[in-house]
Amino acid sequence: MRRKEFLATEMGVLEEILERSRYGHLATLEDGSPRAVPLNFVVLGQHIYLHGSPEGVLARQAGHRVSFTAQDMACWIPSTWRHPHNACPATTFYRSVGLLGELQ
């Protein structure tokens, strides 16, 4: 979190973000290189279940440490809203959840 005043740790807020997110990103290390893969997921209780192939990233990373992020976009503001040519004013308002764990 870049700004501490926006950090949320309440379980209800985190669950709401996960419920509203359409997909998440699983980040792994494969052969020393970072890789993030977008995946469908579902939350059941205190667990996140990911959709994947038995021969895919999930199978290869079982037992390894991974990170998972999911985001709920609230609003996208194009740069043209404030400036006709510069891209700097573009921004996205979103809420996200970041988790660390071992893939099972």
Short mmCIF file of C-alpha atoms in Angstrom, two decimals:
data_model
loop_
_atom_site.label_atom_id
_atom_site.label_comp_id
_atom_site.label_asym_id
_atom_site.label_seq_id
_atom_site.Cartn_x
_atom_site.Cartn_y
_atom_site.Cartn_z
CA MET A 1 0.00 0.00 0.00
CA ARG A 2 1.49 3.30 -1.05
CA ARG A 3 -0.50 5.35 1.45
CA LYS A 4 -1.19 3.95 4.91
CA GLU A 5 -4.41 5.92 5.32
CA PHE A 6 -5.97 3.75 2.59
CA LEU A 7 -4.90 0.39 4.08
CA ALA A 8 -7.84 -1.78 5.15
CA THR A 9 -7.40 -4.87 7.30
CA GLU A 10 -11.01 -5.52 8.30
CA MET A 11 -12.03 -8.99 7.13
CA GLY A 12 -15.44 -7.77 5.92
CA VAL A 13 -13.85 -5.21 3.58
CA LEU A 14 -11.38 -7.76 2.21
CA GLU A 15 -14.16 -10.32 1.66
CA GLU A 16 -16.24 -7.72 -0.19
CA ILE A 17 -13.35 -6.91 -2.53
CA LEU A 18 -12.76 -10.60 -3.24
CA GLU A 19 -16.48 -11.12 -3.87
CA ARG A 20 -16.64 -8.24 -6.36
CA SER A 21 -13.42 -9.14 -8.19
CA ARG A 22 -13.92 -10.94 -11.48
CA TYR A 23 -10.49 -12.58 -11.53
CA GLY A 24 -7.16 -12.48 -9.70
CA HIS A 25 -3.46 -12.75 -10.48
CA LEU A 26 -1.29 -15.53 -9.13
CA ALA A 27 2.39 -14.56 -9.00
CA THR A 28 5.07 -17.25 -8.96
CA LEU A 29 8.75 -17.76 -9.65
CA GLU A 30 9.47 -20.19 -12.50
CA ASP A 31 13.10 -21.00 -13.17
CA GLY A 32 14.07 -17.83 -11.25
CA SER A 33 11.82 -15.57 -13.33
CA PRO A 34 8.70 -13.89 -11.95
CA ARG A 35 5.39 -14.68 -13.61
CA ALA A 36 1.87 -13.41 -12.92
CA VAL A 37 -1.08 -15.31 -14.38
CA PRO A 38 -4.70 -14.10 -14.39
CA LEU A 39 -7.05 -16.79 -13.05
CA ASN A 40 -10.68 -17.25 -12.11
CA PHE A 41 -11.16 -17.95 -8.42
CA VAL A 42 -13.76 -18.50 -5.75
CA VAL A 43 -13.60 -17.95 -1.99
CA LEU A 44 -15.01 -20.64 0.28
CA GLY A 45 -14.51 -20.02 3.97
CA GLN A 46 -10.88 -19.04 4.57
CA HIS A 47 -9.63 -20.58 1.32
CA ILE A 48 -9.24 -19.36 -2.24
CA TYR A 49 -9.74 -21.92 -4.98
CA LEU A 50 -8.19 -21.23 -8.37
CA HIS A 51 -9.22 -22.53 -11.79
CA GLY A 52 -6.42 -24.15 -13.71
CA SER A 53 -5.18 -27.09 -15.75
CA PRO A 54 -3.68 -30.19 -14.09
CA GLU A 55 -0.53 -29.58 -16.20
CA GLY A 56 -0.49 -25.79 -15.89
CA VAL A 57 1.07 -23.19 -13.60
CA LEU A 58 -0.88 -24.34 -10.56
CA ALA A 59 0.33 -27.94 -10.78
CA ARG A 60 3.94 -26.88 -11.30
CA GLN A 61 3.86 -24.47 -8.36
CA ALA A 62 2.16 -26.74 -5.80
CA GLY A 63 4.07 -26.56 -2.53
CA HIS A 64 5.77 -23.26 -3.41
CA ARG A 65 5.27 -19.78 -2.00
CA VAL A 66 3.08 -17.55 -4.17
CA SER A 67 1.26 -14.26 -4.01
CA PHE A 68 -2.29 -13.60 -5.13
CA THR A 69 -3.94 -10.27 -5.86
CA ALA A 70 -7.48 -9.38 -6.80
CA GLN A 71 -8.80 -5.95 -7.58
CA ASP A 72 -12.19 -4.28 -7.79
CA MET A 73 -12.12 -1.28 -10.14
CA ALA A 74 -14.33 1.57 -8.99
CA CYS A 75 -13.65 4.11 -11.72
CA TRP A 76 -11.30 4.77 -14.62
CA ILE A 77 -10.53 8.38 -15.48
CA PRO A 78 -8.93 8.91 -18.90
CA SER A 79 -6.21 11.52 -19.31
CA THR A 80 -8.37 13.41 -21.80
CA TRP A 81 -10.66 14.38 -18.92
CA ARG A 82 -8.00 16.88 -17.80
CA HIS A 83 -5.65 17.23 -20.76
CA PRO A 84 -6.16 16.57 -24.48
CA HIS A 85 -2.68 15.08 -25.12
CA ASN A 86 -0.76 14.25 -21.91
CA ALA A 87 -1.25 10.81 -20.42
CA CYS A 88 -0.19 11.86 -16.90
CA PRO A 89 -3.66 12.78 -15.59
CA ALA A 90 -5.05 9.28 -16.30
CA THR A 91 -5.89 7.34 -13.18
CA THR A 92 -7.86 4.38 -11.91
CA PHE A 93 -9.61 4.19 -8.56
CA TYR A 94 -9.66 0.62 -7.29
CA ARG A 95 -9.56 -1.52 -4.19
CA SER A 96 -7.33 -4.57 -4.03
CA VAL A 97 -6.43 -7.51 -1.82
CA GLY A 98 -2.94 -8.97 -1.70
CA LEU A 99 -2.24 -12.37 -0.15
CA LEU A 100 0.90 -14.43 0.45
CA GLY A 101 0.87 -18.17 0.99
CA GLU A 102 1.78 -21.63 -0.15
CA LEU A 103 -0.06 -23.11 -3.12
CA GLN A 104 -1.67 -26.45 -2.34
#
